[in-house]
Short mmCIF file of C-alpha atoms in Angstrom, two decimals:
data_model
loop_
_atom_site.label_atom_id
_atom_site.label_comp_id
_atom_site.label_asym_id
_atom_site.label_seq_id
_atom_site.Cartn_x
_atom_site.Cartn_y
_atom_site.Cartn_z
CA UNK A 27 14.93 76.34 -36.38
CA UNK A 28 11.61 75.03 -34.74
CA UNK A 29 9.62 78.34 -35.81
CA UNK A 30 10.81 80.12 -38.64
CA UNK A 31 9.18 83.78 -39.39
CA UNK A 32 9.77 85.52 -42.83
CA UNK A 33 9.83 89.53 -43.64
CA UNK A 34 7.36 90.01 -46.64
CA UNK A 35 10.03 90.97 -48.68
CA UNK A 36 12.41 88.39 -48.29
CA UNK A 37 14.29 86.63 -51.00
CA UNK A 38 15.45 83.14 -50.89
CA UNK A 39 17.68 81.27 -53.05
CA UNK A 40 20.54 78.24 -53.28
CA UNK A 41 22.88 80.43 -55.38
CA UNK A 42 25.77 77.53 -55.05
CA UNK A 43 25.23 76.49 -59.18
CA UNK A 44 25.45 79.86 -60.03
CA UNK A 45 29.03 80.34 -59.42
CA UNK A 46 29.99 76.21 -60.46
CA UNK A 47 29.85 74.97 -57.31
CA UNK A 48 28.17 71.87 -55.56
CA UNK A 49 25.90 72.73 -52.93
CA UNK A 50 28.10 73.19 -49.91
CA UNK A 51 25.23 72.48 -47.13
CA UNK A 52 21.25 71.97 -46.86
CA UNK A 53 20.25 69.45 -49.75
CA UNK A 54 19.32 66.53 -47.56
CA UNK A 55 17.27 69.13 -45.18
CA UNK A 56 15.58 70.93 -48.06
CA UNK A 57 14.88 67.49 -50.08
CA UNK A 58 12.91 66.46 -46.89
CA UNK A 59 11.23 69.89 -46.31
CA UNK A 60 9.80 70.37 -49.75
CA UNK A 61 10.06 67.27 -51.43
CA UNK A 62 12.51 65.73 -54.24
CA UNK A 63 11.06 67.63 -56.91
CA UNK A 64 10.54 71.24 -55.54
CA UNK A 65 14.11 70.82 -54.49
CA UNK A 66 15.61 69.84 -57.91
CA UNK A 67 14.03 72.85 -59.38
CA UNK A 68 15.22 75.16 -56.46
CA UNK A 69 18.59 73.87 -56.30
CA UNK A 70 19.22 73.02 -59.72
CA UNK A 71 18.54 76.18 -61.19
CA UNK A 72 18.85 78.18 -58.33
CA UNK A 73 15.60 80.08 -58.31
CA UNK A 74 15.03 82.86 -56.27
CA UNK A 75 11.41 82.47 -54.29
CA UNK A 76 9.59 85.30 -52.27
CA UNK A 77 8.90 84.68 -48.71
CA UNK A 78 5.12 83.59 -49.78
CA UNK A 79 6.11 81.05 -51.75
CA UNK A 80 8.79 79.85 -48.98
CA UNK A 81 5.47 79.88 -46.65
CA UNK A 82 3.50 78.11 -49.97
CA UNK A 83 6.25 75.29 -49.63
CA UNK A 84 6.84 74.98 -46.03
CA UNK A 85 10.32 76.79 -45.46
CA UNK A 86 9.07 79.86 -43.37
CA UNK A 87 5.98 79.33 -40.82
CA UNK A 88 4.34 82.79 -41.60
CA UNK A 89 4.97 85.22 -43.17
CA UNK A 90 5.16 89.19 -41.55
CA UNK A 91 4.81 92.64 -42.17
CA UNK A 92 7.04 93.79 -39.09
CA UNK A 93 9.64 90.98 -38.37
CA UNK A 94 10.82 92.48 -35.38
CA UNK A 95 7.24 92.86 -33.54
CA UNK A 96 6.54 89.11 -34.49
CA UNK A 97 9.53 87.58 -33.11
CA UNK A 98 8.70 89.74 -30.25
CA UNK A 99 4.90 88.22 -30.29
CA UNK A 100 6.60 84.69 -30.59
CA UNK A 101 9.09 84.73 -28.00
CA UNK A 102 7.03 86.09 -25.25
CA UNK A 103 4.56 82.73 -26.38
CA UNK A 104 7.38 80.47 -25.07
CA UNK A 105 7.89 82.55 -21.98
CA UNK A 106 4.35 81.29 -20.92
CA UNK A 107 4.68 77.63 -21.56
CA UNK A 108 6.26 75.33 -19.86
CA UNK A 109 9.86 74.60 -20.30
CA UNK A 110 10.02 71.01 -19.90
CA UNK A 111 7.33 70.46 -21.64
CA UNK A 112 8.01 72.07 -24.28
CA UNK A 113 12.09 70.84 -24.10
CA UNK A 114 10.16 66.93 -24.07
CA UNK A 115 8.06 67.63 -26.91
CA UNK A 116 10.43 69.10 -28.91
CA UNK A 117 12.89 65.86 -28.48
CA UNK A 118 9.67 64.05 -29.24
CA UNK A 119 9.13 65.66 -32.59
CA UNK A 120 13.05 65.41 -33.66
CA UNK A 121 13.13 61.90 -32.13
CA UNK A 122 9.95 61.33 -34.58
CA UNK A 123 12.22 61.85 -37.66
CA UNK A 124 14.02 58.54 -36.40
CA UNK A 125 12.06 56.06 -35.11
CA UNK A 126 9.52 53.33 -36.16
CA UNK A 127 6.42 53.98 -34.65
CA UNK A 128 6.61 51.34 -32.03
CA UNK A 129 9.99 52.79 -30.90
CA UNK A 130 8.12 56.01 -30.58
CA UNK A 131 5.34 55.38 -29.08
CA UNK A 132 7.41 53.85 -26.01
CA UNK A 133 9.09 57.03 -26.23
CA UNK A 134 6.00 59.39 -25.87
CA UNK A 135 4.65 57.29 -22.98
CA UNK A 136 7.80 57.35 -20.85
CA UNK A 137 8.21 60.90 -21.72
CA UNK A 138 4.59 61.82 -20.74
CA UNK A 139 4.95 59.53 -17.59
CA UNK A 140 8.35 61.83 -16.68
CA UNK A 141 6.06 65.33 -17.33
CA UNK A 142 3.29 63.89 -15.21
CA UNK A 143 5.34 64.02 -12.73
CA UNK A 144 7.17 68.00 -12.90
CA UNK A 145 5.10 70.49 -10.73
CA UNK A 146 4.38 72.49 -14.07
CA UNK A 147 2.43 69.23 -14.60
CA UNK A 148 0.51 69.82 -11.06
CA UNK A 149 -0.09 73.49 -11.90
CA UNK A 150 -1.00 73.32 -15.35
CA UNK A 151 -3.85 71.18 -13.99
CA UNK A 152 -4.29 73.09 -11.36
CA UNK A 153 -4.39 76.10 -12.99
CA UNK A 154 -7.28 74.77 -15.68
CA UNK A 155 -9.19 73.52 -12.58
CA UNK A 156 -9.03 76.91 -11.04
CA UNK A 157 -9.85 78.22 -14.75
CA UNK A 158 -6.61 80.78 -14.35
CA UNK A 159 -3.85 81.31 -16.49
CA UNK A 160 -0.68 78.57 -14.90
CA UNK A 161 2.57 80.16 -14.08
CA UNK A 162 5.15 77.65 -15.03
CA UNK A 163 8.38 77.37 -13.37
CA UNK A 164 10.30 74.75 -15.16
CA UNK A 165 10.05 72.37 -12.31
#
């Protein structure tokens, strides 16, 4: 998930100890998303965390009083921006996980060079020029 929303009362746990078994899926992903420690005492002894302290940690974005209207909020965000933008800097930031930052780097400026070059680029420019809100077409 790239943007992850949380209902104020939501509950999270890794219940997988509490009935003997090894955790099944997500210990490499939460290890990196909250560090080595916070995991060992979430997964270890299975402690169940409000969504506040998911957002303390970093496992939820925000949190909301009415999930439903916020996803709502969010998604209608993305419908403004531009999709290959958006699709290129969301390799960029998985491809970021990977590579050294010379790799990366190479990365970002053939990646900006491609985008430069979409007519979202020409009318997002166009658009700030003209100081008006750009309608992107993903092309």
């Amino acid at each position: 998930c790239d943007i992850i929303l949380a209902d104020k009362g939501a509950k999270f746990n890794t219940a997988f100890i509490n009935i003997g078994l090894a955790p099944g899926c997500g210990t490499q992903f939460v290890t990196q998303l909250v560090g080595y420690h916070r995991a060992c005492e979430l997964i270890l002894t299975a402690k169940t965390f409000s969504a506040d302290e998911a957002c303390e940690m970093g496992v939820v974005n925000r949190v909301v009083d009415d999930l439903d209207f916020a996803v709502e909020e969010e998604v209608e965000k993305f419908r403004k921006l531009p999709p290959i933008a958006v699709g290129l800097a969301k390799k960029l930031i998985n491809e970021s996980l990977r590579n050294d930052m010379f790799s990366h780097l190479e990365l970002e400026s053939r990646l900006a060079s491609f985008s430069a070059a979409t007519e979202d680029f020409k009318e997002g420019v166009t658009a700030f020029v003209e100081k008006r809100k750009p309608v992107f077409k993903g092309v």
